[in-house]
Amino acid sequence: MRELLGSLKIQIPEQLYVKDPDSSDLGRKIIETSIILIEDLGFESFTFKKLGTAIGSPESTIYRYFENKHKLLLYLISWYWAWLEYKVAFATANVNNCEDQLKNSIRVICETVTQDQNFSHVNEEVLQRIVISESSKAFLTKEIDAENKNGYFKNYKNLIERLVRIISGISSDFEQPRTLASTLLEANHLQKFFGVHMPSITDIDMKDENLINFMETLTLSILQNGAKRS
Amino acid sequence: MRELLGSLKIQIPEQLYVKDPDSSDLGRKIIETSIILIEDLGFESFTFKKLGTAIGSPESTIYRYFENKHKLLLYLISWYWAWLEYKVAFATANVNNCEDQLKNSIRVICETVTQDQNFSHVNEEVLQRIVISESSKAFLTKEIDAENKNGYFKNYKNLIERLVRIISGISSDFEQPRTLASTLLEANHLQKFFGVHMPSITDIDMKDENLINFMETLTLSILQNGAKRS
Amino acid sequence: MRELLGSLKIQIPEQLYVKDPDSSDLGRKIIETSIILIEDLGFESFTFKKLGTAIGSPESTIYRYFENKHKLLLYLISWYWAWLEYKVAFATANVNNCEDQLKNSIRVICETVTQDQNFSHVNEEVLQRIVISESSKAFLTKEIDAENKNGYFKNYKNLIERLVRIISGISSDFEQPRTLASTLLEANHLQKFFGVHMPSITDIDMKDENLINFMETLTLSILQNGAKRS
Amino acid sequence: MRELLGSLKIQIPEQLYVKDPDSSDLGRKIIETSIILIEDLGFESFTFKKLGTAIGSPESTIYRYFENKHKLLLYLISWYWAWLEYKVAFATANVNNCEDQLKNSIRVICETVTQDQNFSHVNEEVLQRIVISESSKAFLTKEIDAENKNGYFKNYKNLIERLVRIISGISSDFEQPRTLASTLLEANHLQKFFGVHMPSITDIDMKDENLINFMETLTLSILQNGAKRS
DNA sequence: CATGAATGAGGCTTCATTCAT
DNA sequence: GATGAATGAAGCCTCATTCAT
């Protein structure tokens, strides 16, 4: 994967930043450090002031890159979904059987992330934990309609679309491929969170297999059964 | 249902309030008004100061009832889940067939709420929208472990447990009834939100039937198929 | 001492309370508990609300006895000085030699207090620690002149006067007996505090003898030498 | 003294401020105005809001310099002790006789301050009144041990040490030079306060000579007599 | 006499942001 | 392009106190 991605760059909607953080060392440091800090403090307690202190620059410097902390979060989340889409793309490339494509995708989506050497300034492992805990806060806002219109969630939709194509490849008359795809992505994160913090409302545990198995069964069952029913 | 619930009172974990808001007119007004206001402003912009202004009392009065706005939100959410559990209880009472119990439950859970005349100070319709938009913020925090330990989410778990019993009644060897129940509850809300605000990532629309149908199919499929597979 | 004091009651200036706390069980409980609580929290953090919670009564009840927490503190301090004056009185009764009277007085003043069985609702040991830490805050205020005029410090002055009489008995031409007496009382407390919290600016240690010896030497030296010099 | 101190700067422990107030005009204005305001209102009633209004800046500006009003007070007090140590240093320079050194020191310590032209933004006269009324509140707190450990009282200790060296120069076998030095400094302030506000418990009056004479006699007597006794 | 409910004022502090350099 | 200084608005919360019962 290293060579394939060697010249690839994760594309983030331009509207999310003032100046591309991937265009300077300082920018990359902002990304790198903000990931650590948001994980540490939680997004509510995270501020540009604290980030500034952590990277040894004043708050005002960060405003050169991001309009506010909400957009920085959207940037990180967007990065995550784009990166996950690449991973799904590679996991399904040259796989002819659609069901296998779906299984591979679910595995990539549900497995706990480990550091990807291709993007040295992003700790994907920590980033995943941020997306689990914070991503829903990024869209469950009063501004969602305007932000959605502005294309802030483009990368998330791209991933959904890719999954929809795979789903439709398996069962072209299944009527709710988008509902299924978004349910899969969101339920995955929630269950991971419940597994750690509210174990009494889930049966999954720390091991990924458990969760992968559930998601696979859930998805394939509805595609077989659902076609008949819906 | 009116008569049955006539003397019933929704039980909320004591740790969530300083003084039971259901014990005074002012307390009920706080509940009633906070629901409207949180829906209007979003939880982030909602403050005790604004709530005070809305009910014609100073902020400090509200602190007699709730320690902070986070606990008020937890109270409202807890109320919602308890109320929903009652609705599920009634929808499944005297229904012998387990699959019918599940279908009735899903219908109750997924249908858009209309005002329940039994609890005049709570506008359940608006409350549901709050739970959809804000409930995940209430548990996706750094304090989740402590709060969970303190029993803040008891009513949510009660509902999950009720669903688990129904699920296990259908397929006693299905291994992940909790995962399925919590996925059902959370996915329901998310899809409702996507239906309104991000229609491109869901296939459900404003009509409940669509969503109910998806959830029913998803659940029953995995219970039929899943038993064999898992 | 028990019999002698059996029928004695510590007299506190009436202006310091609304209703005499020594006239009811609740009042005595207020005194007893406030001593513990002020020591625990420090006077700044101590509030009537917390005191109310501790004695199981609402704040408003305490306002029946004391106008505000400042007056409650003045009451406690006043009680302490009155009590100390009695102790000095007994320690000097029937002692003919003036120098012995002074030595006995210094001992009583400087030794670390142990519970006096005569006043069961007052823990003198803890009260002394309060007086050490908080008494200067009670007079170093903008209201000192008015409060002094109102007689709030009467018991303190009584003790000073008693010491002045002893001092003048030793050296009638010593010109600053009041300065010496107040210096003795205040320095005693400060040095006790420094001994525990700022050991680098004092030579006294936990043992009383050390402090008593210093105070005795200081006082007697100036009375011998001072007469000649001043 | 002007020339000598021309290039001197009072050193304050760094832990006491966020940004050195002596490094900007605004900072010096904060110092200058806070001295006036604390004297006027008393420390309890003094707030950053009022200080802000007085200097025509919002509260938040002051937080750039000091974490809270308690640290600002510690800064002022620390400044005072450092300044007093310089005065003692100059008053004893080139004085060979130790007793004369002590006498000169006592005079400098006990005389009522007049404005020092070397530090234009500090009104030492008013500052002394603040130290008299407020300094004990700055250490008689629940946080004393932590703050002492953090070095907040360094300048006070420096002055004590200087006095200890002089005392030991007079009587090297006197066992309690620290106790004597701290008693001298604190008693001086208390008596000044009593002289103004509680004249019935002191014999000193408005004139400095009276107090200087007492402190000198007290100190020298114990050093002569104490050596024999202790 | 004691209580419980309610209040209004204001304290301390943090934030997100702007502007001049 | 990066910085450091300064700001204004507002949040959250606590206190001391009053009043009607």
PDB file of C-alpha atoms in Angstrom, chain B residues 98-99 102 163-177 180 219-230:
ATOM      1  CA  CYS B  98     -42.930 -12.667  20.333  1.00  0.00           C
ATOM      2  CA  GLU B  99     -42.443 -11.506  16.800  1.00  0.00           C
ATOM      3  CA  LEU B 102     -41.076  -6.944  18.566  1.00  0.00           C
ATOM      4  CA  LEU B 163     -36.112  -5.200  24.218  1.00  0.00           C
ATOM      5  CA  VAL B 164     -33.505  -7.841  24.957  1.00  0.00           C
ATOM      6  CA  ARG B 165     -36.144 -10.016  26.596  1.00  0.00           C
ATOM      7  CA  ILE B 166     -38.363  -9.745  23.549  1.00  0.00           C
ATOM      8  CA  ILE B 167     -35.486 -10.468  21.170  1.00  0.00           C
ATOM      9  CA  SER B 168     -34.433 -13.479  23.187  1.00  0.00           C
ATOM     10  CA  GLY B 169     -38.052 -14.640  23.165  1.00  0.00           C
ATOM     11  CA  ILE B 170     -37.872 -14.828  19.391  1.00  0.00           C
ATOM     12  CA  SER B 171     -34.482 -16.411  19.085  1.00  0.00           C
ATOM     13  CA  SER B 172     -33.019 -17.610  22.337  1.00  0.00           C
ATOM     14  CA  ASP B 173     -29.723 -18.612  20.787  1.00  0.00           C
ATOM     15  CA  PHE B 174     -29.068 -15.241  19.130  1.00  0.00           C
ATOM     16  CA  GLU B 175     -25.861 -14.139  20.734  1.00  0.00           C
ATOM     17  CA  GLN B 176     -25.996 -10.363  20.523  1.00  0.00           C
ATOM     18  CA  PRO B 177     -29.407  -9.192  21.716  1.00  0.00           C
ATOM     19  CA  LEU B 180     -29.075  -5.375  18.407  1.00  0.00           C
ATOM     20  CA  THR B 219     -34.157  -6.838  13.058  1.00  0.00           C
ATOM     21  CA  LEU B 220     -36.192  -9.791  11.934  1.00  0.00           C
ATOM     22  CA  SER B 221     -33.695 -10.710   9.233  1.00  0.00           C
ATOM     23  CA  ILE B 222     -30.803 -10.969  11.583  1.00  0.00           C
ATOM     24  CA  LEU B 223     -32.889 -12.962  14.047  1.00  0.00           C
ATOM     25  CA  GLN B 224     -33.809 -15.494  11.407  1.00  0.00           C
ATOM     26  CA  ASN B 225     -30.547 -15.571   9.617  1.00  0.00           C
ATOM     27  CA  GLY B 226     -28.251 -14.638  12.436  1.00  0.00           C
ATOM     28  CA  ALA B 227     -29.110 -17.615  14.560  1.00  0.00           C
ATOM     29  CA  LYS B 228     -27.777 -19.871  11.870  1.00  0.00           C
ATOM     30  CA  ARG B 229     -24.673 -17.801  11.270  1.00  0.00           C
ATOM     31  CA  SER B 230     -23.425 -16.511  14.566  1.00  0.00           C
TER      32      SER B 230
END
